PDB file of C-alpha atoms in Angstrom:
ATOM      1  CA  MET P   1       4.436  15.247 -25.748  1.00  0.00           C
ATOM      2  CA  ALA P   2       3.950  13.621 -22.333  1.00  0.00           C
ATOM      3  CA  LYS P   3       2.866  15.742 -19.405  1.00  0.00           C
ATOM      4  CA  ALA P   4       4.710  15.248 -16.107  1.00  0.00           C
ATOM      5  CA  ALA P   5       1.486  15.939 -14.201  1.00  0.00           C
ATOM      6  CA  ARG P   6       0.105  12.622 -15.453  1.00  0.00           C
ATOM      7  CA  TYR P   7       2.701  10.837 -13.325  1.00  0.00           C
ATOM      8  CA  MET P   8       2.418  13.047 -10.253  1.00  0.00           C
ATOM      9  CA  ARG P   9       0.137  12.424  -7.309  1.00  0.00           C
ATOM     10  CA  ASP P  10      -2.060  14.581  -5.145  1.00  0.00           C
ATOM     11  CA  GLU P  11       0.201  15.099  -2.139  1.00  0.00           C
ATOM     12  CA  SER P  12      -2.703  15.818   0.202  1.00  0.00           C
ATOM     13  CA  ALA P  13      -4.314  12.456  -0.624  1.00  0.00           C
ATOM     14  CA  LEU P  14      -0.968  10.689  -0.181  1.00  0.00           C
ATOM     15  CA  ASP P  15      -0.559  12.125   3.306  1.00  0.00           C
ATOM     16  CA  ASN P  16      -4.175  12.242   4.499  1.00  0.00           C
ATOM     17  CA  GLY P  17      -5.679   9.222   2.793  1.00  0.00           C
ATOM     18  CA  GLN P  18      -8.236   8.482   0.139  1.00  0.00           C
ATOM     19  CA  ALA P  19     -11.063   5.963  -0.185  1.00  0.00           C
ATOM     20  CA  ILE P  20     -10.188   3.497  -2.960  1.00  0.00           C
ATOM     21  CA  GLU P  21     -12.636   0.911  -4.270  1.00  0.00           C
ATOM     22  CA  VAL P  22     -10.979  -2.471  -4.840  1.00  0.00           C
ATOM     23  CA  GLY P  23     -11.952  -5.987  -5.843  1.00  0.00           C
ATOM     24  CA  PRO P  24     -13.560  -7.605  -8.844  1.00  0.00           C
ATOM     25  CA  GLU P  25     -16.788  -6.336 -10.369  1.00  0.00           C
ATOM     26  CA  GLY P  26     -19.734  -7.325  -8.201  1.00  0.00           C
ATOM     27  CA  ASP P  27     -17.543  -7.990  -5.165  1.00  0.00           C
ATOM     28  CA  LYS P  28     -15.981  -4.599  -4.442  1.00  0.00           C
ATOM     29  CA  PHE P  29     -15.180  -2.983  -1.106  1.00  0.00           C
ATOM     30  CA  THR P  30     -13.454   0.224  -0.045  1.00  0.00           C
ATOM     31  CA  ILE P  31     -10.065   0.702   1.578  1.00  0.00           C
ATOM     32  CA  THR P  32      -9.244   4.145   2.929  1.00  0.00           C
ATOM     33  CA  THR P  33      -5.488   4.448   2.892  1.00  0.00           C
ATOM     34  CA  ARG P  34      -2.620   6.839   2.652  1.00  0.00           C
ATOM     35  CA  GLY P  35      -0.292   6.388  -0.270  1.00  0.00           C
ATOM     36  CA  PHE P  36       3.268   5.157   0.004  1.00  0.00           C
ATOM     37  CA  THR P  37       4.436   8.022   2.205  1.00  0.00           C
ATOM     38  CA  THR P  38       7.984   8.524   3.410  1.00  0.00           C
ATOM     39  CA  ALA P  39       6.837   7.103   6.775  1.00  0.00           C
ATOM     40  CA  TYR P  40       5.778   3.890   4.995  1.00  0.00           C
ATOM     41  CA  ILE P  41       8.997   3.691   2.972  1.00  0.00           C
ATOM     42  CA  ASP P  42      11.178   4.291   6.032  1.00  0.00           C
ATOM     43  CA  ARG P  43       9.245   1.754   8.126  1.00  0.00           C
ATOM     44  CA  LEU P  44       9.445  -0.847   5.345  1.00  0.00           C
ATOM     45  CA  ALA P  45      13.211  -0.353   5.089  1.00  0.00           C
ATOM     46  CA  ALA P  46      13.601  -0.740   8.863  1.00  0.00           C
ATOM     47  CA  LEU P  47      11.517  -3.934   8.868  1.00  0.00           C
ATOM     48  CA  GLN P  48      13.543  -5.346   5.963  1.00  0.00           C
ATOM     49  CA  ARG P  49      16.840  -4.591   7.740  1.00  0.00           C
ATOM     50  CA  ALA P  50      15.567  -6.241  10.947  1.00  0.00           C
ATOM     51  CA  ALA P  51      14.367  -9.286   8.998  1.00  0.00           C
ATOM     52  CA  ALA P  52      17.743  -9.656   7.281  1.00  0.00           C
ATOM     53  CA  ILE P  53      19.539  -9.476  10.620  1.00  0.00           C
ATOM     54  CA  ARG P  54      17.140 -12.038  12.106  1.00  0.00           C
ATOM     55  CA  LEU P  55      17.627 -14.439   9.178  1.00  0.00           C
ATOM     56  CA  ASN P  56      21.419 -14.053   9.235  1.00  0.00           C
ATOM     57  CA  THR P  57      21.771 -14.562  12.993  1.00  0.00           C
ATOM     58  CA  GLY P  58      23.719 -17.707  13.716  1.00  0.00           C
ATOM     59  CA  LEU P  59      25.037 -18.151  10.181  1.00  0.00           C
ATOM     60  CA  PRO P  60      28.802 -18.468   9.797  1.00  0.00           C
ATOM     61  CA  PRO P  61      30.376 -15.250   8.448  1.00  0.00           C
ATOM     62  CA  ALA P  62      31.325 -16.889   5.142  1.00  0.00           C
ATOM     63  CA  SER P  63      27.893 -18.461   4.610  1.00  0.00           C
ATOM     64  CA  THR P  64      26.422 -18.178   1.136  1.00  0.00           C
ATOM     65  CA  ASP P  65      22.924 -18.245   2.668  1.00  0.00           C
ATOM     66  CA  ARG P  66      23.177 -14.673   3.970  1.00  0.00           C
ATOM     67  CA  VAL P  67      20.445 -12.268   2.888  1.00  0.00           C
ATOM     68  CA  THR P  68      20.294  -8.507   2.600  1.00  0.00           C
ATOM     69  CA  PRO P  69      17.206  -6.323   2.898  1.00  0.00           C
ATOM     70  CA  ASP P  70      17.025  -6.472  -0.910  1.00  0.00           C
ATOM     71  CA  THR P  71      17.255 -10.266  -1.139  1.00  0.00           C
ATOM     72  CA  LEU P  72      14.739 -11.364   1.480  1.00  0.00           C
ATOM     73  CA  PRO P  73      12.652 -14.433   0.683  1.00  0.00           C
ATOM     74  CA  PRO P  74       9.298 -13.410  -0.849  1.00  0.00           C
ATOM     75  CA  SER P  75       7.324 -14.599   2.187  1.00  0.00           C
ATOM     76  CA  VAL P  76       9.414 -12.417   4.511  1.00  0.00           C
ATOM     77  CA  GLN P  77       9.129  -9.476   2.106  1.00  0.00           C
ATOM     78  CA  ASP P  78       5.329  -9.878   2.166  1.00  0.00           C
ATOM     79  CA  GLU P  79       5.353  -9.850   5.985  1.00  0.00           C
ATOM     80  CA  CYS P  80       7.374  -6.616   5.990  1.00  0.00           C
ATOM     81  CA  GLN P  81       5.071  -4.944   3.471  1.00  0.00           C
ATOM     82  CA  ALA P  82       1.935  -5.994   5.352  1.00  0.00           C
ATOM     83  CA  GLN P  83       3.273  -4.667   8.649  1.00  0.00           C
ATOM     84  CA  ALA P  84       4.456  -1.343   7.204  1.00  0.00           C
ATOM     85  CA  LEU P  85       1.157  -0.911   5.354  1.00  0.00           C
ATOM     86  CA  ALA P  86      -0.860  -1.700   8.484  1.00  0.00           C
ATOM     87  CA  GLU P  87       1.189   0.679  10.636  1.00  0.00           C
ATOM     88  CA  LYS P  88       1.623   3.612   8.264  1.00  0.00           C
ATOM     89  CA  CYS P  89      -1.055   3.602   5.554  1.00  0.00           C
ATOM     90  CA  LEU P  90      -4.329   1.818   6.258  1.00  0.00           C
ATOM     91  CA  LEU P  91      -7.021   4.008   7.813  1.00  0.00           C
ATOM     92  CA  ASP P  92     -10.365   2.233   7.269  1.00  0.00           C
ATOM     93  CA  VAL P  93     -12.137  -0.548   5.411  1.00  0.00           C
ATOM     94  CA  SER P  94     -15.825  -0.711   4.516  1.00  0.00           C
ATOM     95  CA  GLY P  95     -18.084  -3.032   2.597  1.00  0.00           C
ATOM     96  CA  LEU P  96     -16.091  -6.138   3.562  1.00  0.00           C
ATOM     97  CA  GLU P  97     -17.534  -8.923   5.709  1.00  0.00           C
ATOM     98  CA  ASN P  98     -15.908 -11.470   7.974  1.00  0.00           C
ATOM     99  CA  MET P  99     -16.663 -15.155   7.460  1.00  0.00           C
ATOM    100  CA  ASP P 100     -19.545 -14.860   9.967  1.00  0.00           C
ATOM    101  CA  GLY P 101     -21.132 -11.993   8.002  1.00  0.00           C
ATOM    102  CA  SER P 102     -20.152  -9.241  10.441  1.00  0.00           C
ATOM    103  CA  PRO P 103     -18.508  -6.104   9.023  1.00  0.00           C
ATOM    104  CA  MET P 104     -14.713  -6.337   9.055  1.00  0.00           C
ATOM    105  CA  THR P 105     -13.037  -3.637  11.139  1.00  0.00           C
ATOM    106  CA  ILE P 106      -9.810  -1.962  10.120  1.00  0.00           C
ATOM    107  CA  GLU P 107      -7.960  -3.803  12.906  1.00  0.00           C
ATOM    108  CA  GLN P 108      -9.279  -7.151  11.642  1.00  0.00           C
ATOM    109  CA  PHE P 109      -8.250  -6.183   8.108  1.00  0.00           C
ATOM    110  CA  LYS P 110      -4.741  -5.250   9.278  1.00  0.00           C
ATOM    111  CA  ASP P 111      -4.444  -8.620  11.017  1.00  0.00           C
ATOM    112  CA  ALA P 112      -5.805 -10.450   7.969  1.00  0.00           C
ATOM    113  CA  ILE P 113      -3.278  -9.006   5.503  1.00  0.00           C
ATOM    114  CA  ARG P 114      -0.443 -10.339   7.649  1.00  0.00           C
ATOM    115  CA  LYS P 115      -1.555 -13.953   7.100  1.00  0.00           C
ATOM    116  CA  ARG P 116      -0.189 -15.860   4.125  1.00  0.00           C
ATOM    117  CA  ALA P 117      -3.632 -17.345   3.404  1.00  0.00           C
ATOM    118  CA  ASN P 118      -4.972 -13.836   2.805  1.00  0.00           C
ATOM    119  CA  MET P 119      -2.455 -12.777   0.148  1.00  0.00           C
ATOM    120  CA  GLY P 120      -5.324 -11.518  -2.045  1.00  0.00           C
ATOM    121  CA  LEU P 121      -6.254  -8.933   0.589  1.00  0.00           C
ATOM    122  CA  LEU P 122      -2.621  -7.789   0.880  1.00  0.00           C
ATOM    123  CA  VAL P 123      -2.402  -7.383  -2.887  1.00  0.00           C
ATOM    124  CA  LEU P 124      -5.600  -5.284  -2.925  1.00  0.00           C
ATOM    125  CA  ALA P 125      -4.331  -3.143  -0.039  1.00  0.00           C
ATOM    126  CA  LEU P 126      -1.011  -2.555  -1.825  1.00  0.00           C
ATOM    127  CA  GLN P 127      -2.854  -1.672  -5.047  1.00  0.00           C
ATOM    128  CA  ALA P 128      -5.063   0.757  -3.133  1.00  0.00           C
ATOM    129  CA  ALA P 129      -2.092   2.489  -1.496  1.00  0.00           C
ATOM    130  CA  GLY P 130      -0.325   2.609  -4.861  1.00  0.00           C
ATOM    131  CA  SER P 131      -3.259   4.320  -6.540  1.00  0.00           C
ATOM    132  CA  VAL P 132      -3.864   6.995  -3.882  1.00  0.00           C
ATOM    133  CA  GLY P 133      -3.638  10.460  -5.350  1.00  0.00           C
ATOM    134  CA  MET P 134      -3.651   9.355  -8.975  1.00  0.00           C
ATOM    135  CA  ALA P 135      -7.386   9.590  -9.622  1.00  0.00           C
ATOM    136  CA  SER P 136      -7.806  12.861  -7.752  1.00  0.00           C
ATOM    137  CA  LYS P 137      -4.853  14.394  -9.634  1.00  0.00           C
ATOM    138  CA  ALA P 138      -6.411  13.402 -12.973  1.00  0.00           C
ATOM    139  CA  LEU P 139      -9.807  14.747 -11.866  1.00  0.00           C
ATOM    140  CA  LEU P 140      -8.187  18.039 -10.854  1.00  0.00           C
ATOM    141  CA  GLU P 141      -6.478  18.352 -14.236  1.00  0.00           C
ATOM    142  CA  ASP P 142      -9.764  17.654 -16.047  1.00  0.00           C
ATOM    143  CA  ALA P 143     -11.550  20.221 -13.909  1.00  0.00           C
ATOM    144  CA  GLU P 144      -8.863  22.812 -14.674  1.00  0.00           C
ATOM    145  CA  LYS P 145      -9.218  22.160 -18.424  1.00  0.00           C
ATOM    146  CA  ASN P 146     -12.993  22.455 -18.221  1.00  0.00           C
ATOM    147  CA  SER P 147     -12.861  25.689 -16.246  1.00  0.00           C
ATOM    148  CA  GLN P 148     -10.631  27.556 -18.693  1.00  0.00           C
ATOM    149  CA  PRO P 149     -12.467  30.190 -20.698  1.00  0.00           C
ATOM    150  CA  PRO P 150     -12.762  29.418 -24.401  1.00  0.00           C
ATOM    151  CA  SER P 151     -10.079  31.057 -26.488  1.00  0.00           C
ATOM    152  CA  ALA P 152     -11.084  33.881 -28.743  1.00  0.00           C
ATOM    153  CA  GLY P 153     -11.068  32.762 -32.285  1.00  0.00           C
TER     154      GLY P 153
END
């Protein structure tokens, strides 16, 4: 039987952040991020609504080209996600270098994920935020199992 705890997250990590290692083997770096908090979800929804209004401005009322927050073009959706992530989730980045070899700051990383050419960084940041709280919840469950006294038998 499945355990609900396997699908639950550590709420403290979601709210306060967690360091998540990302990237391919041999080329990893660390993103410290909150998970997809209600602040992130609400900000994303607001950005999507604003984008839909912006795209629909000037279109005739009967236009078939109108978009809703749920039907934004993928490039606009990516912009909204990057901005919400930068504003509400991302806390730090380490182990990542700029093109000149200098360490990338969190502000540089936030700027980078907003650029279409850096889609790979946005994907890694989204994966990091999506995995916050999962590993620590599993570790906590394992620790609880290991700390239980053996049953008398």
